[in-house]
Amino acid sequence: MTVTGQDTDGARMLQGLEDGSSSVRLRAALAVGTAPDPRYVETLIERCAIEPEFFVRDMLTWALTRHPVSMTLPALVRELRSERAQARSQALHTLSKIGDRQAWPAITRTLLSDPDDEVARSAWRAAVVLVPEGEEPALAVALATQLGRGGRETRLSLSRAMVALGAVILPALHAATTAPDPQAQAHSRPHARPQAHVHAHALATERLLRDPDAGFEFAIEEAKRVVALGGSGQEGR
């Protein structure tokens, strides 16, 4: 078999993805994306699952977007079933960047409620990019089940995802603010989030929808005041 210069360059680039220096890995990912080749796809996806540096992972995603969707999409969808959280998260991120709605059926409720916050956040972002027309209300309901989850960054990610869907989220937010009291909910759902957290997050998200310039911190503090005073957030509407 004759080894061409192109084959040698390709082998060098793929070896660079495993280098101990993050700057070398970054340049290698850039080189692979600059000269895309279907033979690189599996290696790029495998590297996404273990690459520790954010900027290198982002360049790996860019490199994958430079390859044919017919090659990348099936491999990325398979990666969503990985036991490795980073593999699932980065595959979701890459699918959102590719933006091909053929991937929509793979964005399952299991991923939207993944126990790993980074995976869930990536799933929320991917979902609002890939959701087909007419499916937005159902997605809003699914996303609303995650209200009150996690810390500030996780809650902000969910609010941003929901706001990106537009006014279709209002019924789901209203339902979240009128859910049963915490004691009744805890009886049937032992791991349910405190209703006060859910309520405040829903109100803050609605505030952001109505006034995007308000800022999340202002919206959440205002929502907490409403909840503390026993209001529903619907007064005067």
Coordinates of C-alpha atoms in Angstrom, one line a residue:
M1 CA 0.0 0.0 0.0
T2 CA 1.3 3.4 -0.9
V3 CA 1.3 6.0 1.9
T4 CA 0.6 9.4 0.6
G5 CA 1.5 12.8 2.0
Q6 CA -2.1 13.4 2.8
D7 CA -2.3 10.2 4.8
T8 CA 0.8 11.2 6.7
D9 CA -0.6 14.6 7.5
G10 CA -3.9 13.1 8.7
A11 CA -2.1 10.7 11.0
R12 CA -0.1 13.6 12.4
M13 CA -3.2 15.6 13.1
L14 CA -5.0 12.7 14.8
Q15 CA -1.9 12.1 17.0
G16 CA -1.9 15.8 17.8
L17 CA -5.4 15.4 19.3
E18 CA -3.8 13.2 22.0
D19 CA -0.9 15.4 22.8
G20 CA -0.2 16.4 26.4
S21 CA -0.3 20.1 25.5
S22 CA -3.7 21.7 25.2
S23 CA -2.4 24.2 22.7
V24 CA -1.2 21.4 20.4
R25 CA -4.5 19.6 20.7
L26 CA -6.3 22.9 19.8
R27 CA -4.2 23.3 16.7
A28 CA -4.7 19.7 15.7
A29 CA -8.5 20.1 16.0
L30 CA -8.3 23.3 13.9
A31 CA -6.3 21.5 11.3
V32 CA -8.8 18.6 11.2
G33 CA -11.7 21.0 10.7
T34 CA -9.8 22.9 8.1
A35 CA -9.2 19.8 6.0
P36 CA -12.2 17.6 6.8
D37 CA -12.2 13.9 6.0
P38 CA -14.9 11.4 6.9
R39 CA -12.2 9.1 8.4
Y40 CA -11.7 11.6 11.2
V41 CA -15.3 11.7 12.5
E42 CA -15.1 8.8 14.9
T43 CA -11.8 10.0 16.4
L44 CA -13.2 13.5 16.9
I45 CA -16.2 12.2 18.7
E46 CA -14.2 9.8 20.8
R47 CA -11.9 12.8 21.8
C48 CA -14.9 14.9 22.7
A49 CA -15.8 12.4 25.4
I50 CA -12.5 12.7 27.2
E51 CA -11.0 16.1 26.3
P52 CA -10.6 18.1 29.6
E53 CA -10.2 21.6 28.1
F54 CA -13.3 23.6 27.2
F55 CA -11.7 25.5 24.3
V56 CA -10.4 22.3 22.7
R57 CA -13.8 20.7 23.1
D58 CA -15.3 23.6 21.3
M59 CA -12.8 23.3 18.5
L60 CA -13.6 19.6 18.2
T61 CA -17.3 20.5 17.8
W62 CA -16.4 23.0 15.2
A63 CA -14.3 20.4 13.3
L64 CA -17.3 18.0 13.4
T65 CA -19.6 20.7 12.0
R66 CA -17.3 20.8 9.0
H67 CA -18.0 17.2 8.1
P68 CA -21.0 15.8 6.3
V69 CA -24.2 15.5 8.5
S70 CA -24.7 12.0 7.0
M71 CA -21.5 11.0 8.8
T72 CA -21.7 13.0 12.0
L73 CA -25.3 12.8 13.0
P74 CA -25.7 9.0 13.4
A75 CA -22.4 8.8 15.4
L76 CA -23.4 11.7 17.7
V77 CA -26.9 10.2 18.3
R78 CA -25.2 6.9 19.3
E79 CA -23.1 8.9 21.7
L80 CA -26.2 10.1 23.6
R81 CA -26.5 6.6 25.0
S82 CA -22.9 6.7 26.5
E83 CA -22.4 6.0 30.2
R84 CA -19.9 8.9 30.2
A85 CA -21.6 12.2 31.1
Q86 CA -19.2 14.3 29.1
A87 CA -19.8 12.2 26.0
R88 CA -23.5 12.8 26.2
S89 CA -23.1 16.5 27.0
Q90 CA -20.7 17.2 24.2
A91 CA -22.7 15.2 21.6
L92 CA -25.8 17.3 22.5
H93 CA -23.8 20.5 22.2
T94 CA -22.5 19.4 18.8
L95 CA -25.9 18.4 17.6
S96 CA -27.2 21.9 18.6
K97 CA -24.4 23.5 16.5
I98 CA -25.1 21.3 13.5
G99 CA -28.8 22.2 13.9
D100 CA -30.2 19.4 11.8
R101 CA -33.8 18.5 13.0
Q102 CA -33.3 14.9 12.0
A103 CA -31.7 14.6 15.5
W104 CA -34.9 15.7 17.3
P105 CA -36.2 12.2 18.1
A106 CA -33.0 11.5 20.0
I107 CA -33.7 14.4 22.4
T108 CA -35.6 12.3 24.9
R109 CA -37.2 13.2 28.2
T110 CA -34.5 11.1 29.8
L111 CA -31.9 13.4 28.5
L112 CA -33.9 16.5 29.4
S113 CA -34.0 15.3 33.0
D114 CA -30.5 13.7 33.0
P115 CA -29.1 13.6 36.6
D116 CA -25.9 15.3 35.4
D117 CA -26.5 19.0 35.3
E118 CA -24.2 19.6 32.4
V119 CA -25.9 17.0 30.3
A120 CA -29.3 18.3 31.1
R121 CA -28.3 21.9 30.3
S122 CA -26.9 20.8 27.0
A123 CA -30.1 18.8 26.3
W124 CA -32.2 21.9 27.0
R125 CA -30.2 24.1 24.6
A126 CA -30.2 21.4 21.9
A127 CA -34.0 20.9 22.3
V128 CA -34.9 24.5 21.7
V129 CA -32.7 24.6 18.6
L130 CA -34.0 21.3 17.1
V131 CA -37.7 21.3 18.1
P132 CA -39.9 21.0 15.1
E133 CA -42.7 23.5 14.5
G134 CA -45.7 22.6 16.5
E135 CA -43.8 20.7 19.1
E136 CA -42.9 23.7 21.2
P137 CA -45.8 23.5 23.8
A138 CA -45.0 19.8 24.6
L139 CA -41.3 20.7 25.0
A140 CA -42.3 23.6 27.3
V141 CA -44.2 21.1 29.5
A142 CA -41.2 18.8 29.6
L143 CA -38.8 21.6 30.4
A144 CA -41.1 22.9 33.2
T145 CA -40.6 19.6 35.1
Q146 CA -37.0 20.8 35.7
L147 CA -38.0 24.1 37.3
G148 CA -36.3 24.6 40.7
R149 CA -33.4 22.3 39.8
G150 CA -29.8 22.9 40.8
G151 CA -27.9 26.1 41.4
R152 CA -27.9 29.5 39.8
E153 CA -26.2 28.5 36.5
T154 CA -28.5 25.5 36.0
R155 CA -31.6 27.5 36.7
L156 CA -30.5 30.3 34.4
S157 CA -29.8 27.8 31.6
L158 CA -33.3 26.4 31.9
S159 CA -34.9 29.9 32.0
R160 CA -33.0 30.9 28.9
A161 CA -34.0 27.7 27.1
M162 CA -37.7 28.2 28.0
V163 CA -37.7 31.9 27.1
A164 CA -36.2 31.0 23.7
L165 CA -39.5 29.1 23.0
G166 CA -41.5 32.3 23.4
A167 CA -45.1 32.7 24.8
V168 CA -45.9 29.0 24.4
I169 CA -44.2 28.5 27.8
L170 CA -46.8 30.5 29.7
P171 CA -49.3 27.7 30.4
A172 CA -46.5 25.4 31.6
L173 CA -45.2 28.2 33.9
H174 CA -48.7 29.0 35.2
A175 CA -49.2 25.3 36.0
A176 CA -45.9 25.3 37.9
T177 CA -47.1 28.2 40.1
T178 CA -50.4 26.5 40.9
A179 CA -49.1 23.0 41.7
P180 CA -50.2 21.2 44.9
D181 CA -48.7 22.3 48.2
P182 CA -45.3 20.8 49.1
Q183 CA -46.6 18.3 51.7
A184 CA -49.2 16.8 49.3
Q185 CA -46.6 16.7 46.6
A186 CA -44.0 15.1 48.8
H187 CA -46.4 12.3 49.7
S188 CA -46.6 11.1 46.1
R189 CA -43.2 12.3 44.9
P190 CA -40.6 11.8 47.7
H191 CA -37.8 13.4 45.6
A192 CA -39.9 16.4 44.5
R193 CA -38.1 19.8 44.6
P194 CA -39.5 22.3 47.2
Q195 CA -42.5 23.9 45.7
A196 CA -41.2 27.4 46.8
H197 CA -38.2 26.9 44.6
V198 CA -40.2 25.7 41.6
H199 CA -42.7 28.6 42.1
A200 CA -39.9 31.2 42.3
H201 CA -38.1 29.8 39.3
A202 CA -41.3 29.8 37.2
L203 CA -42.1 33.4 38.1
A204 CA -38.5 34.5 37.4
T205 CA -38.7 32.8 34.0
E206 CA -42.0 34.5 33.2
R207 CA -40.5 37.8 34.2
L208 CA -37.6 37.3 31.8
L209 CA -40.0 36.4 29.0
R210 CA -41.9 39.6 29.5
D211 CA -38.9 41.8 30.3
P212 CA -35.7 40.3 28.8
D213 CA -33.7 43.4 30.1
A214 CA -34.7 42.7 33.7
G215 CA -31.8 40.3 34.4
F216 CA -32.0 36.9 36.0
E217 CA -30.8 38.0 39.5
F218 CA -33.5 40.8 39.6
A219 CA -36.1 38.4 38.3
I220 CA -35.4 35.7 40.8
E221 CA -35.2 38.0 43.8
E222 CA -38.5 39.6 42.8
A223 CA -40.0 36.1 42.5
K224 CA -38.8 35.1 45.9
R225 CA -40.5 38.1 47.4
V226 CA -43.7 37.2 45.7
V227 CA -43.5 33.6 47.0
A228 CA -42.6 34.8 50.5
L229 CA -45.7 37.0 50.6
G230 CA -47.9 34.2 49.5
G231 CA -48.6 35.6 46.0
S232 CA -49.1 33.6 42.8
G233 CA -47.5 36.2 40.6
Q234 CA -50.8 36.4 38.7
E235 CA -52.2 39.4 40.6
G236 CA -53.2 42.4 38.6
R237 CA -53.0 40.6 35.2

